[in-house]
Coordinates of N, CA and C in Angstrom, one line a residue:
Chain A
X176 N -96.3 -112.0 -146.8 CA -96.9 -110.8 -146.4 C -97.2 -109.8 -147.6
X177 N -97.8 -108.9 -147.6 CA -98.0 -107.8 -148.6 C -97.0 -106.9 -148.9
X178 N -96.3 -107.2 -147.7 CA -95.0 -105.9 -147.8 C -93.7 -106.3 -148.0
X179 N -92.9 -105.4 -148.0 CA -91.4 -106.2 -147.4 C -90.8 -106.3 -146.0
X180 N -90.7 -107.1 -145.3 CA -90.3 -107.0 -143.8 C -89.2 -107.1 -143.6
X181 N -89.0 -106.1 -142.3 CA -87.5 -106.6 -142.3 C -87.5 -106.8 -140.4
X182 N -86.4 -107.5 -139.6 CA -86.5 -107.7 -138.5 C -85.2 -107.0 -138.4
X183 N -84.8 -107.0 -136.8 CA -85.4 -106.3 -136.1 C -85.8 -104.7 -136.5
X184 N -86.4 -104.0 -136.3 CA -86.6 -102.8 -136.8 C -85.4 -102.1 -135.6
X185 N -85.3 -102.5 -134.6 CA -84.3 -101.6 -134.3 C -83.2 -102.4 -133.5
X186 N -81.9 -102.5 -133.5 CA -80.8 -103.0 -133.0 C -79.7 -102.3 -132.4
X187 N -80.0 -102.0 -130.8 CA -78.2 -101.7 -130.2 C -77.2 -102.6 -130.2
X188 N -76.2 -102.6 -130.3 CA -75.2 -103.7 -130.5 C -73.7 -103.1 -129.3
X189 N -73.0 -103.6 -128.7 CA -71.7 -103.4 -128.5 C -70.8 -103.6 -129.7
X190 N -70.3 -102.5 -129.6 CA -68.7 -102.5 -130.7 C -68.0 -103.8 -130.4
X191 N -67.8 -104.6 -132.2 CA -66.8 -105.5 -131.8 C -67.9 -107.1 -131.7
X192 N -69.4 -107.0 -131.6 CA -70.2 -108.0 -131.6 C -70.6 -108.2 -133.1
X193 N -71.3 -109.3 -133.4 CA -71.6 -109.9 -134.4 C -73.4 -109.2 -134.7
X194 N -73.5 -108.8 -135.6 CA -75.3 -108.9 -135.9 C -75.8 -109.4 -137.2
X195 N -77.2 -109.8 -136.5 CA -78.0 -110.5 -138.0 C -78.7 -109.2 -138.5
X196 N -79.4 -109.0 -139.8 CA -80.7 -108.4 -140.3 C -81.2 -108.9 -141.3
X197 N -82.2 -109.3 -140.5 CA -83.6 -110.3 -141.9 C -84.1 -109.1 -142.5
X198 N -84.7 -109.9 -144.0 CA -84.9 -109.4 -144.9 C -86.4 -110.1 -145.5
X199 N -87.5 -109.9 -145.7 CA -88.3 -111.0 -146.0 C -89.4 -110.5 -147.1
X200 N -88.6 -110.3 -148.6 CA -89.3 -110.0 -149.6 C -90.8 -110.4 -149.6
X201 N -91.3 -109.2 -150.9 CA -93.0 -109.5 -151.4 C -92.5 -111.3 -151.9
X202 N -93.7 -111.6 -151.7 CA -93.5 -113.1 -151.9 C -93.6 -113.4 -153.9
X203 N -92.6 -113.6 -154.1 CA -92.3 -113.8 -155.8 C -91.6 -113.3 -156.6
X204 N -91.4 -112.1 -155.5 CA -90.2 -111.2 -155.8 C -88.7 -111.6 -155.8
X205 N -88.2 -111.9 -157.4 CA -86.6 -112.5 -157.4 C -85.9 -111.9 -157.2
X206 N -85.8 -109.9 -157.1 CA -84.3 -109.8 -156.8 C -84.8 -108.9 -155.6
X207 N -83.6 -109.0 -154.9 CA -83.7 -108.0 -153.6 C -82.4 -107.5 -153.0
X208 N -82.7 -106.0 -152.8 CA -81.4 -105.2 -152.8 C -81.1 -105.1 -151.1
X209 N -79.9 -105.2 -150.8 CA -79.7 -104.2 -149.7 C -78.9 -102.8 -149.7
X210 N -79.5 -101.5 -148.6 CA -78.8 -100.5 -148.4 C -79.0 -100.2 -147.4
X211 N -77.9 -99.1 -147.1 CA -77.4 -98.2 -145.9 C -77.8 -97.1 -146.3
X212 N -78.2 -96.0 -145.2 CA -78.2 -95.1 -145.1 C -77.9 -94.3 -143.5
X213 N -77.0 -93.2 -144.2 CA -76.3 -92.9 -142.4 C -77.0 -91.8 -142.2
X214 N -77.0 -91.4 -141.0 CA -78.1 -90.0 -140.9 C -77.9 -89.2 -141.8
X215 N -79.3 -88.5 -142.4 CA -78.5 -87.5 -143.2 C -78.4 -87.2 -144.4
X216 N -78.3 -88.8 -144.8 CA -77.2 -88.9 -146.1 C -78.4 -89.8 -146.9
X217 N -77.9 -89.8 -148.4 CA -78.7 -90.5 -149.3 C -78.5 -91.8 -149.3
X218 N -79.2 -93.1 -149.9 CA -78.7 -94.7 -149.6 C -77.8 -95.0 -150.4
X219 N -77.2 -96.0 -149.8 CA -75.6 -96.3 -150.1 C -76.1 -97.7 -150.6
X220 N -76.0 -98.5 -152.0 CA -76.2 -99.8 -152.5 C -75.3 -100.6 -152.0
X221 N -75.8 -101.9 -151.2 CA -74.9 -102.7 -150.4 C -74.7 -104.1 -151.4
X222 N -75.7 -104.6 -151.9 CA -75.8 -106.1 -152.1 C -76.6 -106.2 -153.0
X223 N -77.2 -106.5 -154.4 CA -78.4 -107.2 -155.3 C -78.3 -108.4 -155.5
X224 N -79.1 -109.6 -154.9 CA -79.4 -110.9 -155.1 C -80.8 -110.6 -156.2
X225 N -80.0 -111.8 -157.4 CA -81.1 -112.7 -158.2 C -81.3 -114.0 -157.6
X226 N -82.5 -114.1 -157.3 CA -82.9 -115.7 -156.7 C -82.0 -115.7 -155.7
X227 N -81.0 -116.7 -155.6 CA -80.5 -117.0 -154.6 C -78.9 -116.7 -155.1
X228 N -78.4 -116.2 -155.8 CA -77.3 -116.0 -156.2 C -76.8 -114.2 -156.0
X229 N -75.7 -113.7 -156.2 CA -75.5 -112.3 -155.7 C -74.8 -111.6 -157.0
X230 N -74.9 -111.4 -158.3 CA -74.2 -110.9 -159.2 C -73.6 -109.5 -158.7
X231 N -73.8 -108.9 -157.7 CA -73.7 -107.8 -157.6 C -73.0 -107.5 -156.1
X232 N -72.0 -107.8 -155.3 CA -72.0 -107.6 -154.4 C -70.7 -105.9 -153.8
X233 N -70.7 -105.4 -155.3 CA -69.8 -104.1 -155.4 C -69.9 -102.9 -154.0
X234 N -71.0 -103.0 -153.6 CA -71.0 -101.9 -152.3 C -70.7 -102.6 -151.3
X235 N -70.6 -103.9 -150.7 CA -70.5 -104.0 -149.5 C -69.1 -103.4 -149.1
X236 N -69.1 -102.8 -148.1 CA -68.0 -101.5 -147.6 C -66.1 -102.8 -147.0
X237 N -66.7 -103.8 -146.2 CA -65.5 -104.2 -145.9 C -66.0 -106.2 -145.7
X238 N -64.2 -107.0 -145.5 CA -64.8 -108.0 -145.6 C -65.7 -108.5 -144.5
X239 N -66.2 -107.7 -143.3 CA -67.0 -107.6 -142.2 C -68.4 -107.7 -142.2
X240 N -68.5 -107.6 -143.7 CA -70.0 -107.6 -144.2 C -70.3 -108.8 -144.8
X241 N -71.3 -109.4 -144.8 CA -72.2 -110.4 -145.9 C -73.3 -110.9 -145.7
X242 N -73.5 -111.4 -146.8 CA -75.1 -111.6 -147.2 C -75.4 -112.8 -147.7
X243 N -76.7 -113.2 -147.1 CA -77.2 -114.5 -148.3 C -78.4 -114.7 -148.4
X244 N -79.1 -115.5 -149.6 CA -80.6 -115.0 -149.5 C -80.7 -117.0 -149.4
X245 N -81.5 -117.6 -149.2 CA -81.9 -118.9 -149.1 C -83.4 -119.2 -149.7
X246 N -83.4 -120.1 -150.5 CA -85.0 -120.2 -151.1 C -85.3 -119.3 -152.2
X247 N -84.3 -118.0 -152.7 CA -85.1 -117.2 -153.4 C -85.7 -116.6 -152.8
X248 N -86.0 -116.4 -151.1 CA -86.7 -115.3 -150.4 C -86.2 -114.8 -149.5
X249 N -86.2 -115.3 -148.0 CA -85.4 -114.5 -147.4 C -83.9 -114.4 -146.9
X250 N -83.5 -113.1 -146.8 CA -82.3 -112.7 -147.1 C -81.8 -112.5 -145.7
X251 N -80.3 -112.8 -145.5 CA -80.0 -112.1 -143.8 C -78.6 -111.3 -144.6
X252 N -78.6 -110.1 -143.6 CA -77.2 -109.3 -143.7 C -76.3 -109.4 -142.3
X253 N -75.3 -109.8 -142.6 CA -74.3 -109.9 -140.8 C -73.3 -109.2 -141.3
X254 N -73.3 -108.9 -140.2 CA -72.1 -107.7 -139.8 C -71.0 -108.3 -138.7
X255 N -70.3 -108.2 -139.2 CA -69.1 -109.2 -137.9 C -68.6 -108.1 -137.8
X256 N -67.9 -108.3 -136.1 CA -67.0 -107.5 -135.2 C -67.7 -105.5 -135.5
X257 N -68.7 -105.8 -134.9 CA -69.7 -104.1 -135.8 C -68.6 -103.1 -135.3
X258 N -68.7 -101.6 -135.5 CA -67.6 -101.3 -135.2 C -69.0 -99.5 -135.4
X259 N -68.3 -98.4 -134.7 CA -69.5 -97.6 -134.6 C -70.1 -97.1 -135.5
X260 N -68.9 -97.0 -137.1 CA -69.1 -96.2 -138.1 C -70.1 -96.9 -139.4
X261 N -70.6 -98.3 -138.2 CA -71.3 -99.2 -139.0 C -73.2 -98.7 -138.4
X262 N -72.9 -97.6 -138.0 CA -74.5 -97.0 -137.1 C -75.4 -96.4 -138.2
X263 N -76.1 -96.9 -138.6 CA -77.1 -96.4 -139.7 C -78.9 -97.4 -139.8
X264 N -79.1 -96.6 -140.5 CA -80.3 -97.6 -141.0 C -80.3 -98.4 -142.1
X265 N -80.4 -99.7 -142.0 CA -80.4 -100.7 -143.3 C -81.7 -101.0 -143.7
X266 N -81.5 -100.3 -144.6 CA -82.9 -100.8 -145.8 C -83.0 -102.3 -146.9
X267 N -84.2 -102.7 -146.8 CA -84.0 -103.7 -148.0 C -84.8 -103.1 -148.9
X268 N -85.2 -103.8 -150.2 CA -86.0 -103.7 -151.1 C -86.2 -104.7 -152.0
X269 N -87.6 -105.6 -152.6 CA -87.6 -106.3 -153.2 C -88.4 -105.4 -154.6
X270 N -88.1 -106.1 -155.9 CA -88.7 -106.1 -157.0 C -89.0 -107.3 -157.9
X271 N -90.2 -107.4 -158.5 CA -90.3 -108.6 -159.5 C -89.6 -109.3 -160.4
X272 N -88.8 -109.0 -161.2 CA -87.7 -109.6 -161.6 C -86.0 -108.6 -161.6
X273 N -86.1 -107.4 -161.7 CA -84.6 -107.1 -161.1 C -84.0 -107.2 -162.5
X274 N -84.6 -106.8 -163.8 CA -83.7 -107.3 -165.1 C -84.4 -105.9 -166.0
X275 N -85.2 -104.6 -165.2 CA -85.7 -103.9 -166.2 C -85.1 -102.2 -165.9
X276 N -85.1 -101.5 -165.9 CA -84.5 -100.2 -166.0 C -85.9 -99.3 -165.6
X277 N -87.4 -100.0 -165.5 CA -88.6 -99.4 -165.0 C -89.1 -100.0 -164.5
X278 N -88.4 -101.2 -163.5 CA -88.6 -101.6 -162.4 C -89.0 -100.9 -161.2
X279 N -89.6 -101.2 -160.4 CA -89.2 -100.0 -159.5 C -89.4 -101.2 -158.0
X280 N -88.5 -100.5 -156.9 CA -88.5 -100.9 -155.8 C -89.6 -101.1 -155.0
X281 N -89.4 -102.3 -154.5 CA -90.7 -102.0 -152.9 C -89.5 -101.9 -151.6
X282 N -89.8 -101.3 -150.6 CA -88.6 -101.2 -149.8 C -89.5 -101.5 -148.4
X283 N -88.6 -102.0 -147.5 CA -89.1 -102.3 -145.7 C -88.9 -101.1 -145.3
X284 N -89.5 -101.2 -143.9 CA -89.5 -99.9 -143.1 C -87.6 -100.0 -142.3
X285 N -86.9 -100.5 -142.8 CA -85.3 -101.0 -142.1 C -85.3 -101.0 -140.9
X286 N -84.4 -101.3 -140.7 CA -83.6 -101.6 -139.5 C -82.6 -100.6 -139.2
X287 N -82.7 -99.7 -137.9 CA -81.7 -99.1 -137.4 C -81.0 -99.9 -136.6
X288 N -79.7 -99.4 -137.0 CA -78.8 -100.4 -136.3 C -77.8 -99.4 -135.4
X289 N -77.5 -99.4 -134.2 CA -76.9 -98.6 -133.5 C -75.5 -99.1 -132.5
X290 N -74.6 -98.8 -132.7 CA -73.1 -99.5 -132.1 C -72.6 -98.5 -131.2
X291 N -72.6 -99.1 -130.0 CA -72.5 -98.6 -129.2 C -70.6 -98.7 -128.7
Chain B
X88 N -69.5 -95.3 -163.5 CA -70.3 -95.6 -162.6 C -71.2 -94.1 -162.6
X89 N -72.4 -94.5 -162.2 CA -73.3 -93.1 -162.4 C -73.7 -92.5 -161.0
X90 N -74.0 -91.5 -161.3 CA -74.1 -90.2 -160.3 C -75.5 -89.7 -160.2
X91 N -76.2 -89.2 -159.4 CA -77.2 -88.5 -159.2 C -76.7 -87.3 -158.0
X92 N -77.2 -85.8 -158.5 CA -77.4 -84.8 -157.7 C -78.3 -83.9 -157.1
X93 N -78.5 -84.0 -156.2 CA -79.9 -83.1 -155.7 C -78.7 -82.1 -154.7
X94 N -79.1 -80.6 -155.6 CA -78.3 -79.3 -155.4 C -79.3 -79.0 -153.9
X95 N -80.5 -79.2 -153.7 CA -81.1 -78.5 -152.7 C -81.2 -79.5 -151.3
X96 N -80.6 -79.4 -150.2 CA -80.6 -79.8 -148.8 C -81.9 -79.7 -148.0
X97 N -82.3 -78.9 -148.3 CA -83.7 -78.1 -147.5 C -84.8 -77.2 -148.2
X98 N -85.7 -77.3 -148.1 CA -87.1 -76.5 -149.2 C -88.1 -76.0 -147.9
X99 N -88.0 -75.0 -147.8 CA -89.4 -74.1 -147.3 C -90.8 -74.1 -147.9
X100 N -92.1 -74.3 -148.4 CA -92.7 -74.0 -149.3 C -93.8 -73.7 -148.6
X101 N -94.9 -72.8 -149.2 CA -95.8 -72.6 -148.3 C -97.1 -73.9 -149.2
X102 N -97.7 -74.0 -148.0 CA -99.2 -74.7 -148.4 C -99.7 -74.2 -149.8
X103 N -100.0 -75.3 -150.9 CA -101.0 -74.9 -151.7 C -99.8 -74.4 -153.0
X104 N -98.8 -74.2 -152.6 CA -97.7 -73.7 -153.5 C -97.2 -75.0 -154.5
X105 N -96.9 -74.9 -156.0 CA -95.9 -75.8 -156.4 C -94.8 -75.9 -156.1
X106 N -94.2 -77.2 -156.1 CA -92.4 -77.2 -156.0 C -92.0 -77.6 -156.6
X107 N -90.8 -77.6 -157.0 CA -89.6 -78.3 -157.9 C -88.5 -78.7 -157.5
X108 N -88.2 -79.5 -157.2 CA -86.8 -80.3 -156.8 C -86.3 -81.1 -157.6
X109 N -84.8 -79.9 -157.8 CA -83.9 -80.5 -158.5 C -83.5 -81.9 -158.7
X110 N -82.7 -82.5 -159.7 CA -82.2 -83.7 -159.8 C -81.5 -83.5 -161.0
X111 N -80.2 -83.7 -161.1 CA -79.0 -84.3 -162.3 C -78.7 -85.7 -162.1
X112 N -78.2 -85.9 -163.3 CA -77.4 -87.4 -163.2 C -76.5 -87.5 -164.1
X113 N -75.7 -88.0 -164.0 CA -74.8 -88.6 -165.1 C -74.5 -90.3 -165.4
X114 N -74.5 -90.6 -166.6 CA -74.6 -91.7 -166.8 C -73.9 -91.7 -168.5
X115 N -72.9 -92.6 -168.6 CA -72.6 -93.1 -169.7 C -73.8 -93.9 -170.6
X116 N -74.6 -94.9 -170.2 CA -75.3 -95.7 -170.4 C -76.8 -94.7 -171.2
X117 N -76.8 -95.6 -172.5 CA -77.8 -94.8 -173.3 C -79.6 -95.5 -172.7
X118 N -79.3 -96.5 -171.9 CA -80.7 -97.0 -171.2 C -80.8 -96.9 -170.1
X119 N -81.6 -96.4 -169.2 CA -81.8 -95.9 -168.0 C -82.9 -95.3 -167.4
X120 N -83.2 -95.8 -166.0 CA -84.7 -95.2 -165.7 C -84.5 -94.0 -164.5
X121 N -85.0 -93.4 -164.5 CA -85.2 -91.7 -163.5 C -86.4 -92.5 -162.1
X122 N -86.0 -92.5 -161.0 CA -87.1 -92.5 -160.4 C -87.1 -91.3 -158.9
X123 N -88.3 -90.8 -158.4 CA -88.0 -89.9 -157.4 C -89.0 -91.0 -156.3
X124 N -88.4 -91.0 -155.0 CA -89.3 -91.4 -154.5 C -89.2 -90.9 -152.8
X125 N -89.9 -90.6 -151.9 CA -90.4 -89.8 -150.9 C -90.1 -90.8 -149.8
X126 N -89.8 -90.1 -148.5 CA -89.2 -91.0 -147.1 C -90.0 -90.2 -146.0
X127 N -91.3 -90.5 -145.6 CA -91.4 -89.6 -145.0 C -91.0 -90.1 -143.4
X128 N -91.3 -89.1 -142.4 CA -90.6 -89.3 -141.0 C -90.7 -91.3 -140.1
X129 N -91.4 -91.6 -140.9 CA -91.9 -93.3 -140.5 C -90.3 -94.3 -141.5
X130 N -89.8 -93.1 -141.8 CA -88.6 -94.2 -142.9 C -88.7 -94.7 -143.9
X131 N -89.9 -95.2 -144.3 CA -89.9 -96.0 -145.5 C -89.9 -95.3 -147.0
X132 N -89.3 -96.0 -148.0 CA -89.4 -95.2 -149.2 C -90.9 -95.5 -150.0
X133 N -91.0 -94.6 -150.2 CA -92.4 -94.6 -150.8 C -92.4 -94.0 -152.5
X134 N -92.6 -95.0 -153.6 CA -92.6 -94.9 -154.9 C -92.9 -93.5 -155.3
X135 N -92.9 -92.9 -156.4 CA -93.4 -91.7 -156.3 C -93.4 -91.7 -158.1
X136 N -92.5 -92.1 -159.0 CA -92.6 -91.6 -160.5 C -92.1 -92.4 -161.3
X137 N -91.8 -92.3 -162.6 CA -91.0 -93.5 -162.9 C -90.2 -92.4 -164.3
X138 N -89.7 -92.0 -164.9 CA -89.4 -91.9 -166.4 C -88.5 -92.8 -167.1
X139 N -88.3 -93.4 -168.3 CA -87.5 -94.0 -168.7 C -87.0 -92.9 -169.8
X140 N -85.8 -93.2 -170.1 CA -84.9 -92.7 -171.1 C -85.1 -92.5 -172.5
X141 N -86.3 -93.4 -173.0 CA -86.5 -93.7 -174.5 C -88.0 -93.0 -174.4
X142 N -88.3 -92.8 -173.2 CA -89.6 -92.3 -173.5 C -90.0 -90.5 -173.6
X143 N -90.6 -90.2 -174.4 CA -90.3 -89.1 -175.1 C -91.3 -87.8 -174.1
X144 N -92.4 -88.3 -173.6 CA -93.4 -87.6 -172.5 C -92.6 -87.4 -171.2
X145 N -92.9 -86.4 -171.0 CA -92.6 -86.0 -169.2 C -93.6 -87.4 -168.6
X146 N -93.2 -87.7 -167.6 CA -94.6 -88.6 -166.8 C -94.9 -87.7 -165.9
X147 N -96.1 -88.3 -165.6 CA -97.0 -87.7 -164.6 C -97.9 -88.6 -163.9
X148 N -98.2 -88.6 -162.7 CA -98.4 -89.3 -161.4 C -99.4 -88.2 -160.5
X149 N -100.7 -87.9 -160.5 CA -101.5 -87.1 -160.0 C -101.0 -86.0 -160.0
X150 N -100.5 -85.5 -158.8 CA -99.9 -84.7 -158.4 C -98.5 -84.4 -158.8
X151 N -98.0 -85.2 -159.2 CA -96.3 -85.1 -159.0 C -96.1 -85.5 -161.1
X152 N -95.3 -84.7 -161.1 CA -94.3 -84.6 -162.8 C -93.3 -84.5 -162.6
X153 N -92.9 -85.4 -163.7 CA -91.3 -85.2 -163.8 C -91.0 -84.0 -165.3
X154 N -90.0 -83.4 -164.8 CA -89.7 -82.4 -166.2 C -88.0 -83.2 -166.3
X155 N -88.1 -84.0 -167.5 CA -87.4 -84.8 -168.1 C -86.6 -83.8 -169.0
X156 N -85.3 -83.2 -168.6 CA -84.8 -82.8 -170.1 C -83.3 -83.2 -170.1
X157 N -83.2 -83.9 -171.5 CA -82.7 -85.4 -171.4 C -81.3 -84.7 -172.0
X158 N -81.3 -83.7 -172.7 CA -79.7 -83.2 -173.1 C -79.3 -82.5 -171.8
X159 N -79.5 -81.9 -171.6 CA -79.6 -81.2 -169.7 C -79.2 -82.3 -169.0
X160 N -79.6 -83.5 -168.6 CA -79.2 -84.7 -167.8 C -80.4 -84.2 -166.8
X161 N -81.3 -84.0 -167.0 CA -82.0 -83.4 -165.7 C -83.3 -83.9 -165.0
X162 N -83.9 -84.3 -164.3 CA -85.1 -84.8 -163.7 C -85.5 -84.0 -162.5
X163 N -86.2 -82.7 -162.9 CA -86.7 -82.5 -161.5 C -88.3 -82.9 -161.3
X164 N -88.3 -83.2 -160.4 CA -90.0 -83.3 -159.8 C -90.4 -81.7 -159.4
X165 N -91.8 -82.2 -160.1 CA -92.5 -81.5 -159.7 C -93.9 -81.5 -158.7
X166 N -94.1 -81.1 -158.1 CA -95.3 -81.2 -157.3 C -96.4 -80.2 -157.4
X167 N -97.4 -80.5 -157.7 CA -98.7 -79.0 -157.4 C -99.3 -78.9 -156.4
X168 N -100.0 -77.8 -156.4 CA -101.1 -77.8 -155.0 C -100.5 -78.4 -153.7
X169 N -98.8 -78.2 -153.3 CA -98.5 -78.9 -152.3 C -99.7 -78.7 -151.0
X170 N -99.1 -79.9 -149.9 CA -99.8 -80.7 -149.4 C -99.0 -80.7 -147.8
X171 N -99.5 -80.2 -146.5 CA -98.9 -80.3 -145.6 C -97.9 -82.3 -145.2
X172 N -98.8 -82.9 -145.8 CA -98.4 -84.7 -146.1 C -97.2 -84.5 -146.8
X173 N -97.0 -83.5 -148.0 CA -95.9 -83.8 -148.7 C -94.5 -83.9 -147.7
X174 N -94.3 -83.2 -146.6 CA -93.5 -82.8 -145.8 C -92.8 -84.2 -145.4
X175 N -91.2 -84.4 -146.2 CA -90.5 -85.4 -146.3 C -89.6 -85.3 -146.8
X176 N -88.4 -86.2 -146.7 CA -87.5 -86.4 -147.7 C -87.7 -86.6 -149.0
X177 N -86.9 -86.5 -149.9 CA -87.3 -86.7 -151.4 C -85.8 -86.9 -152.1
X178 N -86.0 -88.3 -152.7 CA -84.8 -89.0 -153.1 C -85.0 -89.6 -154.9
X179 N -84.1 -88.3 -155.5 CA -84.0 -88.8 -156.8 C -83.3 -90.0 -156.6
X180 N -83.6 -91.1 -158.2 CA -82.6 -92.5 -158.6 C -82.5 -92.7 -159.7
X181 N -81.4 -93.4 -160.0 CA -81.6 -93.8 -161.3 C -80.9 -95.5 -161.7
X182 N -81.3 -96.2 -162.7 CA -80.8 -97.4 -162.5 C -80.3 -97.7 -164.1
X183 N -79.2 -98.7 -163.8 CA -79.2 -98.6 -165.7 C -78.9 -100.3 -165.8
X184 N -78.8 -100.5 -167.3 CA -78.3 -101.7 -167.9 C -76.8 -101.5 -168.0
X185 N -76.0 -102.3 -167.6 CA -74.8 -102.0 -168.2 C -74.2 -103.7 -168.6
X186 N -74.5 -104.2 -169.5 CA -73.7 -105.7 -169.5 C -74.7 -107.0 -169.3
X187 N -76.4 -106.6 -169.2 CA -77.0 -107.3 -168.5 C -77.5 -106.9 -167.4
X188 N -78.4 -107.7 -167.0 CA -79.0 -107.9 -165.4 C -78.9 -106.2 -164.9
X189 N -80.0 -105.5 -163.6 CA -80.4 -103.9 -163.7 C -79.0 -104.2 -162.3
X190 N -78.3 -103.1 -162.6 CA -77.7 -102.5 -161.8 C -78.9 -101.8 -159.9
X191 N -77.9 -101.7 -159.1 CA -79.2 -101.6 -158.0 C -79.2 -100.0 -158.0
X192 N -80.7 -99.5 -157.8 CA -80.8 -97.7 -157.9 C -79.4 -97.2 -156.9
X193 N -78.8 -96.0 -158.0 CA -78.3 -95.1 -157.4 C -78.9 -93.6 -157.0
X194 N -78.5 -93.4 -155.7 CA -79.6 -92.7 -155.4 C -79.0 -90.7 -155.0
X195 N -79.5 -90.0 -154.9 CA -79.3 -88.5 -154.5 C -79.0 -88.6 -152.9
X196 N -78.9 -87.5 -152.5 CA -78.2 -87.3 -151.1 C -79.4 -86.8 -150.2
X197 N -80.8 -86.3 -151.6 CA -82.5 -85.9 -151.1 C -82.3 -84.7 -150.9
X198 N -83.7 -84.4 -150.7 CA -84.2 -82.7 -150.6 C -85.1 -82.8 -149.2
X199 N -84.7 -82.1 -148.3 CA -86.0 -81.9 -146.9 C -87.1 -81.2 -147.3
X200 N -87.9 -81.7 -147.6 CA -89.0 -80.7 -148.1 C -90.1 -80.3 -146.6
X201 N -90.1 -79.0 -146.4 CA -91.0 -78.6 -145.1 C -92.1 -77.7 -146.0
X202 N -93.8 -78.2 -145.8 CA -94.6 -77.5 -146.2 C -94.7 -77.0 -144.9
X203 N -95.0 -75.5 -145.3 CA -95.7 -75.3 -144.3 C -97.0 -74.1 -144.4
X204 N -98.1 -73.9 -142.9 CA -99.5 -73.8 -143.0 C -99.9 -72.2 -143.6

C-alpha cells in the first residue's frame, strides 16, 4: 500500500483478555517503530524492529507486552491479560532504513485500543 | 537518555497571525535530528520539518521554520500566515545515534494549537 496500515483501527477488549495489533509498513521499509499514546499525552516509544530482528525493545512497559515483525514487513503487537491502564492509542511508524538521525517517520492512522 | 519539552499545553492564535511553539531538548549526544510534526483531529502524525545538528541554516518548509538555536538546546517552530487547517496538535522530536543503529524519536507532550476566525 502507499501508506502505513494498521488494523484494527479501533479495539474494545475486556480486562484480563488477550489482543493482537497489526502493523503493515510502506513496502521496503526496514525499520518500524511502535508507540503509545494515552489521552492527552505525548507518544511513549514501545518497540524498533530492524528487518526482522528488535535491537531496541527498551519501552515496552511490562512482560504483558510483545512484538514481532515476520518477513521484514509486517509487524503484530499483543497485549496479554490487557488490563485498563493499557487504554490508549497505538501508533506504528515505518522508515527506510532506521540507521539515520534525518530519517523521518511515516506513521498509521493507530489503533485505539480501549479496556473495558 | 534524552528529553524533549514543549512549555505550551494550549495556543489561541488568531487567523493570518504567526506562531511559535516552543521546544527544548536535552541530549548528551553531539549527533541528532530535531523534528516537529502535526496530529491533526483524524490522529495521524503528519511530517512537518526536519533540522539536523551539524547543519548550520534554520530549515524551512513553506510555511513552517524552525529557529534552531543550538547553544540554547532550542527548536521552536514557526509558522506564518496561520491557517484555520493549522488547528492541531504539534509534537516536537528528536532522535539520536548513540552506539550505532537510530534510536526511536523521542517525542514532547505537544502544543494544542486553536486558530481561530
Amino acid at each position: 500500500g502507499a501508506g502505513v496500515s494498521q488494523s484494527p483501527s479501533n479495539k474494545v477488549t475486556e480486562k484480563g483478555k488477550d489482543v493482537e495489533l497489526r502493523c503493515d509498513p510502506i513496502s521496503g521499509h526496514t525499520a518500524l517503530y511502535w508507540y503509545r499514546q494515552s489521552l492527552g499525552q505525548g507518544l511513549e516509544f514501545l518497540i524498533y524492529f530492524q528487518g526482522n530482528s528488535a535491537p531496541d525493545k527498551s519501552g515496552l512497559p511490562s512482560d504483558r507486552f510483545s512484538a514481532e515483525r515476520t518477513g521484514g514487513s509486517v509487524s503484530t503487537l499483543t497485549i496479554q491479560r490487557t488490563q485498563q491502564e493499557d487504554s490508549a492509542v497505538y501508533l506504528c511508524a515505518s522508515s527506510p532504513h532506521g540507521t539515520a538521525t534525518n530519517e523521518k517517520l511515516f506513521f498509521g492512522s493507530g489503533t485505539q485500543l480501549s479496556v473495558l | 537518555a534524552q528529553k524533549i519539552t514543549q512549555t505550551q499545553p494550549g495556543m489561541f492564535v488568531q487567523e493570518k497571525e504567526a506562531v511559535t511553539l516552543d521546544c527544548t531538548y536535552d541530549t548528551s549526544d553531539q549527533s541528532y535530528g530535531l523534528f516537529w510534526y502535526k496530529q491533526p483531529s483524524s490522529g495521524e502524525m503528519i511530517f512537518l520539518i526536519y533540522q539536523g545538528s551539524y547543519d548550520e541554516q534554520n530549515a524551512t518548509e513553506g510555511r513552517y521554520s524552525l529557529n534552531f538555536q543550538k547553544a540554547r538546546k532550542s527548536a521552536n517552530l514557526v509558522i506564518s500566515a496561520s491557517q484555520l487547517g493549522d488547528s492541531a496538535m504539534y509534537f516536537c522530536a528528536m532522535t539520536v545515534h548513540s552506539g550505532g543503529g537510530a534510536d526511536g524519536l523521542t517525542f514532547g507532550k505537544g502544543t494544542h494549537l486553536i486558530i481561530q476566525p
